[in-house]
Short mmCIF file of C-alpha atoms and ligand atoms in Angstrom, two decimals:
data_model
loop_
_atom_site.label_atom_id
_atom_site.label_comp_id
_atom_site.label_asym_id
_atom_site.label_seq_id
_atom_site.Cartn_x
_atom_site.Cartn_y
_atom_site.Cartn_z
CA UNK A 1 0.00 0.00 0.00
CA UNK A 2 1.03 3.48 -1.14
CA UNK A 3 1.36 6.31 1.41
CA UNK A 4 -0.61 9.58 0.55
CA UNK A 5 3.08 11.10 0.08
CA UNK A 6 3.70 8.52 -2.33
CA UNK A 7 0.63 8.82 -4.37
CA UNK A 8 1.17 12.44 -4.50
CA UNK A 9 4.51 11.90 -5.73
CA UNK A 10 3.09 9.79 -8.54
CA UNK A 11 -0.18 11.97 -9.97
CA UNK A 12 1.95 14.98 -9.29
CA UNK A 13 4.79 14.37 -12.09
CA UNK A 14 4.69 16.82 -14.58
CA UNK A 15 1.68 16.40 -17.22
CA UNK A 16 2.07 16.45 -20.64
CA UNK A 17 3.55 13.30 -22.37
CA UNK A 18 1.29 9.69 -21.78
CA UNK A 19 4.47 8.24 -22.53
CA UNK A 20 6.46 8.71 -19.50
CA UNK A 21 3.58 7.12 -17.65
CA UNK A 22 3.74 3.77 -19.86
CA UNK A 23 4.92 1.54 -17.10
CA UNK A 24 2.74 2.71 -14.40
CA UNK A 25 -0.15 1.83 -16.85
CA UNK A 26 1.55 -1.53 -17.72
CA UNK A 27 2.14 -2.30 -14.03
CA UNK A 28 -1.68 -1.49 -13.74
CA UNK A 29 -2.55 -3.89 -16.28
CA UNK A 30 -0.64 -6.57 -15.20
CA UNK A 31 -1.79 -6.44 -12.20
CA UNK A 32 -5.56 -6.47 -13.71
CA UNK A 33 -4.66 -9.68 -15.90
CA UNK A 34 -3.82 -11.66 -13.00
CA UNK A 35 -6.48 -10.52 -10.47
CA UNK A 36 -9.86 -9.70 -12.38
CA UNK A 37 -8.50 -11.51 -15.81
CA UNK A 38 -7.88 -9.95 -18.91
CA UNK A 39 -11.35 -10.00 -20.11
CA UNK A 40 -13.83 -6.22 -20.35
CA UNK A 41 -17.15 -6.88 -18.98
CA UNK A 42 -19.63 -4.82 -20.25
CA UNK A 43 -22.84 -3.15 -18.97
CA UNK A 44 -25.72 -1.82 -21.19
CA UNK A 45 -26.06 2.40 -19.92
CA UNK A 46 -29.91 2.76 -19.55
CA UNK A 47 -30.69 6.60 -19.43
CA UNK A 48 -34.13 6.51 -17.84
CA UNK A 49 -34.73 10.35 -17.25
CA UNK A 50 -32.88 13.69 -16.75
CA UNK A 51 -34.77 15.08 -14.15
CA UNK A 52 -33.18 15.80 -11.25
CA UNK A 53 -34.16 17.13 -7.80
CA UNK A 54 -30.64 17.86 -7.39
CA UNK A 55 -28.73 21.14 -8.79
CA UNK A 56 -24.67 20.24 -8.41
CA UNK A 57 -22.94 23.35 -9.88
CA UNK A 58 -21.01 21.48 -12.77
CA UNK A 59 -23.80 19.51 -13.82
CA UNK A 60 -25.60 19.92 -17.27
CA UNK A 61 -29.25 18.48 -16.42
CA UNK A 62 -28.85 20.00 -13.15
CA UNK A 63 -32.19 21.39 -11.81
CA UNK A 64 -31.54 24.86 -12.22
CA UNK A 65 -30.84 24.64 -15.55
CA UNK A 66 -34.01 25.68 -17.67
CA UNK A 67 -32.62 25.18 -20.64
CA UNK A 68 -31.84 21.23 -20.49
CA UNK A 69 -34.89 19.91 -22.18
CA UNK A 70 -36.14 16.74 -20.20
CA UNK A 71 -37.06 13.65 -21.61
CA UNK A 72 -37.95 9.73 -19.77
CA UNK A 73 -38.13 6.93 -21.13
CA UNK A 74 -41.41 4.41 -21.31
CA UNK A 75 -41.26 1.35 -19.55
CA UNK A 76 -41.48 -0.26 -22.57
CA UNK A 77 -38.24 1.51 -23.96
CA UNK A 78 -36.68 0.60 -20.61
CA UNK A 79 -37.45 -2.88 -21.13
CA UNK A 80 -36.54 -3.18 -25.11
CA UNK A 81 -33.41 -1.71 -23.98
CA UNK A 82 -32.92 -3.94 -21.53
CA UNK A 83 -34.08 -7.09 -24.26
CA UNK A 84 -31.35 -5.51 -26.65
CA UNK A 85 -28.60 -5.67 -23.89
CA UNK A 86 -29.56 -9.56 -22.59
CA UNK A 87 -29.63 -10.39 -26.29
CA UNK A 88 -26.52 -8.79 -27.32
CA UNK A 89 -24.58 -10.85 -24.37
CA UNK A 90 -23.64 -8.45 -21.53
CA UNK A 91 -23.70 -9.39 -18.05
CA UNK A 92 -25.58 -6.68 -17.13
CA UNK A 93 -27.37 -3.35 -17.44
CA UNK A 94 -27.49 0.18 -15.38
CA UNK A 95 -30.49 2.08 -14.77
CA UNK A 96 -29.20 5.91 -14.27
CA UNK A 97 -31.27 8.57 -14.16
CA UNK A 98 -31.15 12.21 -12.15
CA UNK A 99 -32.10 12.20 -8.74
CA UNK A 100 -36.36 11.52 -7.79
CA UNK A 101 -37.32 10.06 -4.41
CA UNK A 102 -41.54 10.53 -4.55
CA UNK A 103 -43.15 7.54 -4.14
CA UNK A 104 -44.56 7.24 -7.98
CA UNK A 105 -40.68 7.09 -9.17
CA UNK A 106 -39.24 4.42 -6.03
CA UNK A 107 -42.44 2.47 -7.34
CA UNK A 108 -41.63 2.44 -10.67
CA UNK A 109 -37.91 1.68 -10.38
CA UNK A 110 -39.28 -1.48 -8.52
CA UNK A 111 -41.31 -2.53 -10.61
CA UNK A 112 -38.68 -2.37 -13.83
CA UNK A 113 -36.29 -4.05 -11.65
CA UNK A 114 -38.65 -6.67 -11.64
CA UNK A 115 -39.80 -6.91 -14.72
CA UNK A 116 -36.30 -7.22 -16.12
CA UNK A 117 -35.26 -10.16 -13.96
CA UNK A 118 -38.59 -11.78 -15.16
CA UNK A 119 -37.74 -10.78 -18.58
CA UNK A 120 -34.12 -12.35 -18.25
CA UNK A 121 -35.18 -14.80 -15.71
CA UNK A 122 -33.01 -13.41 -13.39
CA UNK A 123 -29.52 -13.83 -15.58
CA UNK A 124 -29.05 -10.03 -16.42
CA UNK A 125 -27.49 -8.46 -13.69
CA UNK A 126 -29.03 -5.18 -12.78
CA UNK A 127 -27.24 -2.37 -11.08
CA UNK A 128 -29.01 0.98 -9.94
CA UNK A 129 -27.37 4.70 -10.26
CA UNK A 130 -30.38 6.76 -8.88
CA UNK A 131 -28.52 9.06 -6.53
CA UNK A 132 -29.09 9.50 -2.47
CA UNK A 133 -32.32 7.72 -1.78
CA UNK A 134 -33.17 6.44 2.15
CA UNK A 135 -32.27 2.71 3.35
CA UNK A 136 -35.88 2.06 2.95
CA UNK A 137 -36.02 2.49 -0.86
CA UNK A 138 -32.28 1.06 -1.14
CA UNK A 139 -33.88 -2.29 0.54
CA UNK A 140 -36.80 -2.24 -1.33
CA UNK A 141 -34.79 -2.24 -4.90
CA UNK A 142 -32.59 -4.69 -3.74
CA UNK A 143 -35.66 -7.21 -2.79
CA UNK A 144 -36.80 -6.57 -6.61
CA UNK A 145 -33.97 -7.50 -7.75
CA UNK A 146 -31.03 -5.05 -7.90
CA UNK A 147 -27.34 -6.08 -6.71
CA UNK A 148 -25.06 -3.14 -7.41
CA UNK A 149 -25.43 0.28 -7.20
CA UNK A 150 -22.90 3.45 -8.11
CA UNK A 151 -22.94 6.52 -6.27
CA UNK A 152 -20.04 8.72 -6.66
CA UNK A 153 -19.06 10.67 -3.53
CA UNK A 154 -17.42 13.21 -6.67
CA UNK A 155 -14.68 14.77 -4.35
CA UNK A 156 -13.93 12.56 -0.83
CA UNK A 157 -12.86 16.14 0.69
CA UNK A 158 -15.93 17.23 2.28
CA UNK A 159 -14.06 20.98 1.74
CA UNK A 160 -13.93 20.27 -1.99
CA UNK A 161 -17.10 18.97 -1.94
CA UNK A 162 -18.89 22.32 -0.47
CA UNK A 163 -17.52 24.17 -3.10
CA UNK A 164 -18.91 22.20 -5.67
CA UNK A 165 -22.29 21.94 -4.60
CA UNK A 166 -24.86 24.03 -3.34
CA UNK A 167 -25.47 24.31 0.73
CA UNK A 168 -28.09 21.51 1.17
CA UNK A 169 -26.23 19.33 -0.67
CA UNK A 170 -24.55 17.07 2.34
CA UNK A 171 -21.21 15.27 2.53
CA UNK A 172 -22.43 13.40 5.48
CA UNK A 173 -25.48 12.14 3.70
CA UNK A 174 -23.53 11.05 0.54
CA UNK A 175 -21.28 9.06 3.00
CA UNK A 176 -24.19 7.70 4.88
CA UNK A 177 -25.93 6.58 1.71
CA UNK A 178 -22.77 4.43 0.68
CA UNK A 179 -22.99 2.74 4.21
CA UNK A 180 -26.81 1.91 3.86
CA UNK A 181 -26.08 0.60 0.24
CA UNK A 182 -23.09 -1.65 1.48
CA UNK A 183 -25.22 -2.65 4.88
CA UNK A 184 -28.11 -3.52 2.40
CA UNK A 185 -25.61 -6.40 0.32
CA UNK A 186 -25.39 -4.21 -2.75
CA UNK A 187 -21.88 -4.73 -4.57
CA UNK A 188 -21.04 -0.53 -3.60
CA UNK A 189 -19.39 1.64 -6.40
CA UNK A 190 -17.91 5.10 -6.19
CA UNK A 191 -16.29 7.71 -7.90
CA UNK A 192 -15.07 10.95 -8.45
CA UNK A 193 -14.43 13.42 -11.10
CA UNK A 194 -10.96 14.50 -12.26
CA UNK A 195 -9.23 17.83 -12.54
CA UNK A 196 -12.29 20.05 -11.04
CA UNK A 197 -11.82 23.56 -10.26
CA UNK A 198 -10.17 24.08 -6.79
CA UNK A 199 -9.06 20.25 -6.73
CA UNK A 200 -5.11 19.23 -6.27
CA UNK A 201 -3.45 16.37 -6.63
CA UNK A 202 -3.39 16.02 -3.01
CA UNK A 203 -6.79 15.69 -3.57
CA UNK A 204 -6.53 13.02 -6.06
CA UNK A 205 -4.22 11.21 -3.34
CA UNK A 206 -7.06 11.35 -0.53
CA UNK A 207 -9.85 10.27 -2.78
CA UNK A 208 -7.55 6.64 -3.18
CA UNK A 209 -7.70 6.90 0.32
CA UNK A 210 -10.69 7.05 0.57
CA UNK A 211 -12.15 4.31 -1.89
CA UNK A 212 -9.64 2.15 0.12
CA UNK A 213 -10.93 2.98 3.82
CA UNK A 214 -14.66 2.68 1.82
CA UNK A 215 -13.90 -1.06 0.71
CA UNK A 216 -15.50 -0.49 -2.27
CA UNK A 217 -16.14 -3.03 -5.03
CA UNK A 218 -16.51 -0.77 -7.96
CA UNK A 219 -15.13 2.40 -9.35
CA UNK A 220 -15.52 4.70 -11.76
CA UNK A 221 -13.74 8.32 -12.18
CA UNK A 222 -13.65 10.51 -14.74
CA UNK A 223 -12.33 13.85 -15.99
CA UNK A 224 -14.16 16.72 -14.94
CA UNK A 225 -15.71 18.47 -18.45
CA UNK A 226 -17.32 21.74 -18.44
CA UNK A 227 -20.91 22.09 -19.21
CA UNK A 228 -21.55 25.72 -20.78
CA UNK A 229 -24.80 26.00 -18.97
CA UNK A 230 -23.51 25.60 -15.56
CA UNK A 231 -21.92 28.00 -12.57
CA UNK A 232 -19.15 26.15 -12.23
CA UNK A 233 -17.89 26.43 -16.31
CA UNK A 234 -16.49 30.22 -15.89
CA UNK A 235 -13.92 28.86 -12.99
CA UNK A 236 -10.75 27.66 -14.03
CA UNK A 237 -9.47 24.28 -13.34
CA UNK A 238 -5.63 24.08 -12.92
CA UNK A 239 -5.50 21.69 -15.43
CA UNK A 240 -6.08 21.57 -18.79
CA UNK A 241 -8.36 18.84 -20.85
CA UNK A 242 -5.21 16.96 -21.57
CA UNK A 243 -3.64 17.10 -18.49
CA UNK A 244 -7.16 16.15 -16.62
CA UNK A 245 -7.08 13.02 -18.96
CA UNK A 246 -3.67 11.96 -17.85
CA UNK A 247 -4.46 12.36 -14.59
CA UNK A 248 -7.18 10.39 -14.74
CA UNK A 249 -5.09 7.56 -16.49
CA UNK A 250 -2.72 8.05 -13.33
CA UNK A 251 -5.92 7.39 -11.06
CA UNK A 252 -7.06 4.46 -12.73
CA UNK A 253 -3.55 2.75 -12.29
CA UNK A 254 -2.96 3.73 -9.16
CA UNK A 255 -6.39 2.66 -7.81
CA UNK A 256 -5.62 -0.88 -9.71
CA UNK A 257 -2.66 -1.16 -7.74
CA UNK A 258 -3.99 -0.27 -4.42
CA UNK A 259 -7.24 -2.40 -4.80
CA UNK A 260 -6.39 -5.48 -7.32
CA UNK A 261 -9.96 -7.09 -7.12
CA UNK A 262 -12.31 -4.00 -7.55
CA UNK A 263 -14.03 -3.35 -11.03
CA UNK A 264 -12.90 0.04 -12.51
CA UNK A 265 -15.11 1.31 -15.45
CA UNK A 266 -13.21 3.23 -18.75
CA UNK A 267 -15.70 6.25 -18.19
CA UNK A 268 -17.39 8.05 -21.10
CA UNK A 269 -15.89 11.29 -20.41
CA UNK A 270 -12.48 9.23 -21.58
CA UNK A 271 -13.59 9.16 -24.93
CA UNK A 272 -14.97 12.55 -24.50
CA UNK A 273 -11.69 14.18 -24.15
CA UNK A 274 -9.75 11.02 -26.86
CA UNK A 275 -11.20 9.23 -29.58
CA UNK A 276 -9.31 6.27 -27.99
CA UNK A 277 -9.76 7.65 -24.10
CA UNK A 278 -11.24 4.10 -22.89
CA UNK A 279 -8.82 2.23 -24.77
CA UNK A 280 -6.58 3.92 -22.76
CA UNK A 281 -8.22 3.29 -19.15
CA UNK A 282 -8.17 -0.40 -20.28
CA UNK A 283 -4.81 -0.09 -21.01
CA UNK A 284 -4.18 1.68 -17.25
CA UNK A 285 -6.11 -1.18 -15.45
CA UNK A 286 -9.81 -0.51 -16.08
CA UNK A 287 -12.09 -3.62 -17.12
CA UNK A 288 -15.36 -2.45 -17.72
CA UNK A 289 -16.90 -0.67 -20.38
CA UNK A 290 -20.64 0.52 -20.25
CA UNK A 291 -21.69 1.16 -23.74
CA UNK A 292 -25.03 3.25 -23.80
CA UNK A 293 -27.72 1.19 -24.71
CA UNK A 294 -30.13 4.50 -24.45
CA UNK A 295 -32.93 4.53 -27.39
CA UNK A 296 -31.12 7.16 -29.51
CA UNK A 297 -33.99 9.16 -30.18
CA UNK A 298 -33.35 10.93 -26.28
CA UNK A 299 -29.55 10.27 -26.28
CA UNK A 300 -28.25 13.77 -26.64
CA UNK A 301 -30.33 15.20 -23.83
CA UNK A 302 -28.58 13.35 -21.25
CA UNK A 303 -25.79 16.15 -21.51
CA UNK A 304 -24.31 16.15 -18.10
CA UNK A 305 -21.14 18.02 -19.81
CA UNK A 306 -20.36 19.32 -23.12
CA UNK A 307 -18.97 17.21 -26.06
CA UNK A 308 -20.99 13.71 -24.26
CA UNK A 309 -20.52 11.25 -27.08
CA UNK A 310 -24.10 10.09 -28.15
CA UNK A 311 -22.71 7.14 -30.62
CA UNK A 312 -22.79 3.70 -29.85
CA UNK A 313 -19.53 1.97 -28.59
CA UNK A 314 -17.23 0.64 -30.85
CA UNK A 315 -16.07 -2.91 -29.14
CA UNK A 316 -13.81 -3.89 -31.93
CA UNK A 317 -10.41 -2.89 -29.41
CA UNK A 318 -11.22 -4.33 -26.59
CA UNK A 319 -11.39 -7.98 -24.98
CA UNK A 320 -15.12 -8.58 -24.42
CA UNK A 321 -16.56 -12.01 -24.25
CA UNK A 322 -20.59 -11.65 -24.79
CA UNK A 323 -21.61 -14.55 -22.72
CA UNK A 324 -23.58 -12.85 -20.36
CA UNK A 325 -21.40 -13.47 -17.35
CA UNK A 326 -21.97 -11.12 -14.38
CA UNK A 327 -18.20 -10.27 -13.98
CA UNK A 328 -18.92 -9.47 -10.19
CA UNK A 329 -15.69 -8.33 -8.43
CA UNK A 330 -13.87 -10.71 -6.66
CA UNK A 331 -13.50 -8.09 -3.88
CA UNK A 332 -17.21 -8.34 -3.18
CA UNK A 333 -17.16 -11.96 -1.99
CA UNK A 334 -14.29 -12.05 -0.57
CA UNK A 335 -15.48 -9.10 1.92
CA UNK A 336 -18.60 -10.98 2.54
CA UNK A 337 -16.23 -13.98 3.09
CA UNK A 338 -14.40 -12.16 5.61
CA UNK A 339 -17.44 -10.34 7.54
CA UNK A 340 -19.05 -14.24 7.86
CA UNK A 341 -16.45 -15.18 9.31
CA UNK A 342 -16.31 -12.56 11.98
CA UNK A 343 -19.79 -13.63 13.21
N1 5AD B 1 -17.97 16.54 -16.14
C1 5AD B 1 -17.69 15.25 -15.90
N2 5AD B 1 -18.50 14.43 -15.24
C2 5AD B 1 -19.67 14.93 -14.78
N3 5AD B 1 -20.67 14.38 -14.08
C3 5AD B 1 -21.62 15.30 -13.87
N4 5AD B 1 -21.25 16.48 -14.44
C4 5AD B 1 -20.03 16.27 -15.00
C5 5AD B 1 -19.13 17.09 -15.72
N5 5AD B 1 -19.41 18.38 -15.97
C6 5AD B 1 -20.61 13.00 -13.57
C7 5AD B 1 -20.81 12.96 -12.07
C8 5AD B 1 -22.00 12.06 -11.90
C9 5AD B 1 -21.98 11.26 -13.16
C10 5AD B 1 -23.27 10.63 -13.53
O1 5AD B 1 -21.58 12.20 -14.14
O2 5AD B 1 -19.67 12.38 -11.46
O3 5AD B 1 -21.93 11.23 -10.76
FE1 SF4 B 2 -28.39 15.50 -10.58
FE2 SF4 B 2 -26.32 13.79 -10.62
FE3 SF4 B 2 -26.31 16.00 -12.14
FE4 SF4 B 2 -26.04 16.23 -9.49
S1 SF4 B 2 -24.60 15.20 -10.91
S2 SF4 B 2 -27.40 17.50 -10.80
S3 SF4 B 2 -27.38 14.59 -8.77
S4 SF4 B 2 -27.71 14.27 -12.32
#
């Protein structure tokens, strides 16, 4: 295990050639080969609405923005999605949509978990991104069905994190909610973004810190794009698109190294900043890839920052096998392993 001096060291190098990072990312890999396997799971991206009670200040379909133009999906687009992703092989889907907690939305969320396990009979793994919801409604997805869920804590520094949301936005919640999710038996993911305004590498360092204290089982991180219609797109990060792409890189590999038997996703907003950006987190450690299996008819309006690639995913460069398999983390059972054994 790194010390936070030591991952400083490393994601504070100087930025600017890929190349002088090569065998960090190679270490990374390696390391990935012989833990998780070689092999890219995928997981079909279902968009299922862009409303959001929520109003985070670098956030295109924030709530506050009037002129994001909302869409949702039918059930029965949720479910033909769904059909296209069990049928095309992957292991799994993602529900994601912007932040609702009334009761008509926890209902209906149930009741598509359902049907899609019916659908599948139970063989597509289905993992939930719905934002901070109570243990209740975490318990009652999970009975339908559900057996991951991602929730990014977006910056671990609760400092960082107050200046990148507005006031009733709470740190202590966000942490809460991944404690409910992991006391519920949900496989937990996190994440954060990469190269936001007012963040430092030291930041960087204590967000690894973080996902290891958290004992997570999934990651995924990101660079940090700016959307045009948000506060937070007239402050200057301290690094530019390229460099926030490297970094990023660095993060993957480092967090392969620290935690060998997690699942860390090649994130979209890779291949929003390079044309080969999640060949490259593959090549740093990542191995999974969640191709958007949206209806493409509402694809662009999920615009949670500027230049969101709305194509589908082009598998041709990566190692997928479309068999179907869940590709759970091994980290996941051997925690529950270890907490059984405590009893
Ligand atoms: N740039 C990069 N990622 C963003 N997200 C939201 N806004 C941006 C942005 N401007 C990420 C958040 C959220 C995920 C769904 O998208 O990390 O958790
Ligand atoms: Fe809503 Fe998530 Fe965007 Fe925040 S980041 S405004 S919670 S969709």
């Amino acid at each position: 295990m790194r010390s936070r001096e030591e991952l400083v060291k490393v994601l504070g190098a100087p930025l600017g050639d890929l190349a002088t990072d090569e065998a960090l990312f190679a270490g990374a890999a390696e390391v990935r080969d012989r833990t998780v396997g070689r092999r890219v799971y995928l997981r079909g991206l279902i968009e299922l609405s862009n409303r959001c009670r929520k109003n985070c200040l670098y956030c295109g379909i924030r709530s506050g923005n009037g002129r994001a133009e909302r869409y949702e999906l039918t059930d029965g687009e949720v479910l033909e999605a769904a059909r296209g992703a069990w049928r095309a092989g992957y292991g799994s889907v993602v529900i994601q949509a912007g932040e609702r907690t009334d009761g008509a939305f926890v209902e209906r969320v149930e009741r598509l978990v359902e049907e899609i396990g019916r659908m599948s009979e139970g063989k597509l793994g289905i993992t939930l991104s719905l934002g901070e919801q109570t243990a209740e409604v975490y318990r009652r997805w999970y009975r339908a069905g559900a057996h991951r869920y991602l929730l990014r804590i977006e910056a671990s520094s609760p400092v960082l994190y107050g200046r990148l949301h507005p006031a009733d936005h709470r740190y202590e919640r966000r942490v809460a909610c991944l404690e409910a999710l992991r006391e519920t038996g949900y496989q937990v993911g996190t994440g954060v973004m990469i190269g936001l305004p007012f963040q430092r590498v030291e930041d960087l360092a204590d967000d690894l810190l973080f996902f290891r204290r958290m004992d997570i089982d999934m990651c995924g991180m990101g660079p940090y794009i700016e959307h045009p219609q948000t506060p937070l797109a007239g402050v200057r990060s301290e690094f530019t698109r390229e460099e926030r792409l490297q970094l990023a890189l660095r993060m993957i590999a480092l967090l392969r190294l620290e935690m060998p038997d997690i699942n860390i996703a090649a994130t979209t907003a890779l291949h929003a900043l390079h044309p080969r950006g999640r060949e490259l987190g593959v090549a740093a450690g990542a191995n999974i890839l969640m191709p958007n299996v949206t209806p493409e008819v509402v694809r662009g309006n999920y615009r949670l920052y500027e230049g969101k690639p709305a194509e589908d995913t082009d598998l041709s460069g990566f190692r997928t096998v479309p068999d179907g398999a869940w590709g759970d983390a091994p980290h996941y059972a051997s925690r529950r392993e270890a907490a059984k054994s405590e009893e």
